[in-house]
mmCIF file with all atom_site columns, C-alpha atoms in Angstrom:
data_model
loop_
_atom_site.group_PDB
_atom_site.id
_atom_site.type_symbol
_atom_site.label_atom_id
_atom_site.label_alt_id
_atom_site.label_comp_id
_atom_site.label_asym_id
_atom_site.label_entity_id
_atom_site.label_seq_id
_atom_site.pdbx_PDB_ins_code
_atom_site.Cartn_x
_atom_site.Cartn_y
_atom_site.Cartn_z
_atom_site.occupancy
_atom_site.B_iso_or_equiv
_atom_site.pdbx_formal_charge
_atom_site.auth_seq_id
_atom_site.auth_comp_id
_atom_site.auth_asym_id
_atom_site.auth_atom_id
_atom_site.pdbx_PDB_model_num
ATOM 1  C CA . UNK A 1 1  ? 313.072 83.920  181.581 1.00 0.00 ? 1  UNK A CA 1
ATOM 2  C CA . UNK A 1 2  ? 313.106 80.583  183.501 1.00 0.00 ? 2  UNK A CA 1
ATOM 3  C CA . UNK A 1 3  ? 312.157 78.840  179.967 1.00 0.00 ? 3  UNK A CA 1
ATOM 4  C CA . UNK A 1 4  ? 314.727 80.411  177.918 1.00 0.00 ? 4  UNK A CA 1
ATOM 5  C CA . UNK A 1 5  ? 317.447 79.669  180.684 1.00 0.00 ? 5  UNK A CA 1
ATOM 6  C CA . UNK A 1 6  ? 315.897 75.859  180.847 1.00 0.00 ? 6  UNK A CA 1
ATOM 7  C CA . UNK A 1 7  ? 315.285 76.306  184.532 1.00 0.00 ? 7  UNK A CA 1
ATOM 8  C CA . UNK A 1 8  ? 312.316 74.852  186.526 1.00 0.00 ? 8  UNK A CA 1
ATOM 9  C CA . UNK A 1 9  ? 310.405 76.969  189.270 1.00 0.00 ? 9  UNK A CA 1
ATOM 10 C CA . UNK A 1 10 ? 308.977 76.162  192.590 1.00 0.00 ? 10 UNK A CA 1
ATOM 11 C CA . UNK A 1 11 ? 305.928 78.052  193.463 1.00 0.00 ? 11 UNK A CA 1
ATOM 12 C CA . UNK A 1 12 ? 305.803 79.281  197.322 1.00 0.00 ? 12 UNK A CA 1
ATOM 13 C CA . UNK A 1 13 ? 303.443 81.191  199.131 1.00 0.00 ? 13 UNK A CA 1
ATOM 14 C CA . UNK A 1 14 ? 303.398 83.472  202.585 1.00 0.00 ? 14 UNK A CA 1
ATOM 15 C CA . UNK A 1 15 ? 300.259 84.326  204.250 1.00 0.00 ? 15 UNK A CA 1
ATOM 16 C CA . UNK A 1 16 ? 297.198 84.173  202.129 1.00 0.00 ? 16 UNK A CA 1
ATOM 17 C CA . UNK A 1 17 ? 293.558 83.414  201.678 1.00 0.00 ? 17 UNK A CA 1
ATOM 18 C CA . UNK A 1 18 ? 291.564 81.072  199.429 1.00 0.00 ? 18 UNK A CA 1
ATOM 19 C CA . UNK A 1 19 ? 291.921 84.272  196.841 1.00 0.00 ? 19 UNK A CA 1
ATOM 20 C CA . UNK A 1 20 ? 295.682 83.902  197.025 1.00 0.00 ? 20 UNK A CA 1
ATOM 21 C CA . UNK A 1 21 ? 295.623 79.930  196.717 1.00 0.00 ? 21 UNK A CA 1
ATOM 22 C CA . UNK A 1 22 ? 293.300 80.188  193.750 1.00 0.00 ? 22 UNK A CA 1
ATOM 23 C CA . UNK A 1 23 ? 295.550 82.583  192.103 1.00 0.00 ? 23 UNK A CA 1
ATOM 24 C CA . UNK A 1 24 ? 298.567 80.449  192.597 1.00 0.00 ? 24 UNK A CA 1
ATOM 25 C CA . UNK A 1 25 ? 296.769 77.643  191.489 1.00 0.00 ? 25 UNK A CA 1
ATOM 26 C CA . UNK A 1 26 ? 295.853 79.140  188.409 1.00 0.00 ? 26 UNK A CA 1
ATOM 27 C CA . UNK A 1 27 ? 299.594 80.201  187.877 1.00 0.00 ? 27 UNK A CA 1
ATOM 28 C CA . UNK A 1 28 ? 300.885 76.585  188.420 1.00 0.00 ? 28 UNK A CA 1
ATOM 29 C CA . UNK A 1 29 ? 298.379 75.616  185.957 1.00 0.00 ? 29 UNK A CA 1
ATOM 30 C CA . UNK A 1 30 ? 299.546 77.649  183.313 1.00 0.00 ? 30 UNK A CA 1
ATOM 31 C CA . UNK A 1 31 ? 303.282 77.773  183.646 1.00 0.00 ? 31 UNK A CA 1
ATOM 32 C CA . UNK A 1 32 ? 304.876 74.187  182.655 1.00 0.00 ? 32 UNK A CA 1
ATOM 33 C CA . UNK A 1 33 ? 308.077 75.360  184.175 1.00 0.00 ? 33 UNK A CA 1
ATOM 34 C CA . UNK A 1 34 ? 306.363 75.051  187.369 1.00 0.00 ? 34 UNK A CA 1
ATOM 35 C CA . UNK A 1 35 ? 307.658 71.867  188.454 1.00 0.00 ? 35 UNK A CA 1
ATOM 36 C CA . UNK A 1 36 ? 306.738 71.993  192.353 1.00 0.00 ? 36 UNK A CA 1
ATOM 37 C CA . UNK A 1 37 ? 304.236 73.637  194.281 1.00 0.00 ? 37 UNK A CA 1
ATOM 38 C CA . UNK A 1 38 ? 304.792 74.211  197.974 1.00 0.00 ? 38 UNK A CA 1
ATOM 39 C CA . UNK A 1 39 ? 301.836 73.935  200.240 1.00 0.00 ? 39 UNK A CA 1
ATOM 40 C CA . UNK A 1 40 ? 299.238 75.534  197.723 1.00 0.00 ? 40 UNK A CA 1
ATOM 41 C CA . UNK A 1 41 ? 296.929 72.803  199.457 1.00 0.00 ? 41 UNK A CA 1
ATOM 42 C CA . UNK A 1 42 ? 296.256 74.533  202.611 1.00 0.00 ? 42 UNK A CA 1
ATOM 43 C CA . UNK A 1 43 ? 293.520 76.117  200.643 1.00 0.00 ? 43 UNK A CA 1
ATOM 44 C CA . UNK A 1 44 ? 292.305 78.554  203.102 1.00 0.00 ? 44 UNK A CA 1
ATOM 45 C CA . UNK A 1 45 ? 293.385 81.303  205.464 1.00 0.00 ? 45 UNK A CA 1
ATOM 46 C CA . UNK A 1 46 ? 296.976 81.252  206.962 1.00 0.00 ? 46 UNK A CA 1
ATOM 47 C CA . UNK A 1 47 ? 297.915 84.328  208.881 1.00 0.00 ? 47 UNK A CA 1
ATOM 48 C CA . UNK A 1 48 ? 294.616 85.924  208.523 1.00 0.00 ? 48 UNK A CA 1
ATOM 49 C CA . UNK A 1 49 ? 291.201 85.227  210.617 1.00 0.00 ? 49 UNK A CA 1
ATOM 50 C CA . UNK A 1 50 ? 288.696 85.557  207.572 1.00 0.00 ? 50 UNK A CA 1
ATOM 51 C CA . UNK A 1 51 ? 288.905 84.112  203.998 1.00 0.00 ? 51 UNK A CA 1
ATOM 52 C CA . UNK A 1 52 ? 287.952 86.725  201.313 1.00 0.00 ? 52 UNK A CA 1
ATOM 53 C CA . UNK A 1 53 ? 286.166 84.215  199.114 1.00 0.00 ? 53 UNK A CA 1
ATOM 54 C CA . UNK A 1 54 ? 282.790 82.634  199.477 1.00 0.00 ? 54 UNK A CA 1
ATOM 55 C CA . UNK A 1 55 ? 283.523 79.127  198.265 1.00 0.00 ? 55 UNK A CA 1
ATOM 56 C CA . UNK A 1 56 ? 285.251 76.415  199.721 1.00 0.00 ? 56 UNK A CA 1
ATOM 57 C CA . UNK A 1 57 ? 288.439 75.153  197.365 1.00 0.00 ? 57 UNK A CA 1
ATOM 58 C CA . UNK A 1 58 ? 288.460 71.605  197.073 1.00 0.00 ? 58 UNK A CA 1
ATOM 59 C CA . UNK A 1 59 ? 291.329 69.147  197.117 1.00 0.00 ? 59 UNK A CA 1
ATOM 60 C CA . UNK A 1 60 ? 291.534 65.665  196.320 1.00 0.00 ? 60 UNK A CA 1
ATOM 61 C CA . UNK A 1 61 ? 294.507 63.045  196.115 1.00 0.00 ? 61 UNK A CA 1
ATOM 62 C CA . UNK A 1 62 ? 297.079 65.929  196.030 1.00 0.00 ? 62 UNK A CA 1
ATOM 63 C CA . UNK A 1 63 ? 295.348 67.988  193.654 1.00 0.00 ? 63 UNK A CA 1
ATOM 64 C CA . UNK A 1 64 ? 293.363 71.042  194.094 1.00 0.00 ? 64 UNK A CA 1
ATOM 65 C CA . UNK A 1 65 ? 290.466 71.574  191.720 1.00 0.00 ? 65 UNK A CA 1
ATOM 66 C CA . UNK A 1 66 ? 290.670 74.708  189.852 1.00 0.00 ? 66 UNK A CA 1
ATOM 67 C CA . UNK A 1 67 ? 287.417 76.759  189.695 1.00 0.00 ? 67 UNK A CA 1
ATOM 68 C CA . UNK A 1 68 ? 285.827 77.027  186.609 1.00 0.00 ? 68 UNK A CA 1
ATOM 69 C CA . UNK A 1 69 ? 283.899 80.479  186.644 1.00 0.00 ? 69 UNK A CA 1
ATOM 70 C CA . UNK A 1 70 ? 285.081 83.850  185.043 1.00 0.00 ? 70 UNK A CA 1
ATOM 71 C CA . UNK A 1 71 ? 288.079 85.426  186.161 1.00 0.00 ? 71 UNK A CA 1
ATOM 72 C CA . UNK A 1 72 ? 289.784 83.546  189.130 1.00 0.00 ? 72 UNK A CA 1
ATOM 73 C CA . UNK A 1 73 ? 286.574 81.397  189.518 1.00 0.00 ? 73 UNK A CA 1
ATOM 74 C CA . UNK A 1 74 ? 285.730 82.214  192.846 1.00 0.00 ? 74 UNK A CA 1
ATOM 75 C CA . UNK A 1 75 ? 283.306 84.981  194.404 1.00 0.00 ? 75 UNK A CA 1
ATOM 76 C CA . UNK A 1 76 ? 284.692 87.564  196.878 1.00 0.00 ? 76 UNK A CA 1
ATOM 77 C CA . UNK A 1 77 ? 282.841 87.885  200.148 1.00 0.00 ? 77 UNK A CA 1
ATOM 78 C CA . UNK A 1 78 ? 282.250 91.729  200.089 1.00 0.00 ? 78 UNK A CA 1
ATOM 79 C CA . UNK A 1 79 ? 281.435 91.900  203.670 1.00 0.00 ? 79 UNK A CA 1
ATOM 80 C CA . UNK A 1 80 ? 285.235 90.530  204.327 1.00 0.00 ? 80 UNK A CA 1
ATOM 81 C CA . UNK A 1 81 ? 286.657 92.599  202.044 1.00 0.00 ? 81 UNK A CA 1
ATOM 82 C CA . UNK A 1 82 ? 285.041 95.856  203.706 1.00 0.00 ? 82 UNK A CA 1
ATOM 83 C CA . UNK A 1 83 ? 285.869 95.049  206.922 1.00 0.00 ? 83 UNK A CA 1
ATOM 84 C CA . UNK A 1 84 ? 289.604 94.984  205.862 1.00 0.00 ? 84 UNK A CA 1
ATOM 85 C CA . UNK A 1 85 ? 289.585 97.651  203.203 1.00 0.00 ? 85 UNK A CA 1
ATOM 86 C CA . UNK A 1 86 ? 292.359 100.438 204.089 1.00 0.00 ? 86 UNK A CA 1
ATOM 87 C CA . UNK A 1 87 ? 291.740 103.890 203.057 1.00 0.00 ? 87 UNK A CA 1
ATOM 88 C CA . UNK A 1 88 ? 294.355 105.213 201.401 1.00 0.00 ? 88 UNK A CA 1
ATOM 89 C CA . UNK A 1 89 ? 293.175 108.389 200.630 1.00 0.00 ? 89 UNK A CA 1
ATOM 90 C CA . UNK A 1 90 ? 294.440 110.056 204.106 1.00 0.00 ? 90 UNK A CA 1
ATOM 91 C CA . UNK A 1 91 ? 297.816 109.605 202.808 1.00 0.00 ? 91 UNK A CA 1
#
């Protein structure tokens, strides 16, 4: 829609983990209309205690290195995922 309307896009964030940061980085890298990426450089947990990924995300000179592995390129920390997993089966 932004492309069709000739508009640029600003990518912001909310409380996030490294998983959210890397997903935002992939989106920003794949969409030419995203001209400004706001605070993606935090690269780690904001508003949460533990991160959901094993890797430490890297940045240098204002740029984030996008992981090159399959999918988003990161490994989930399954102990942390299980710690925060919510069981919706009781609903």
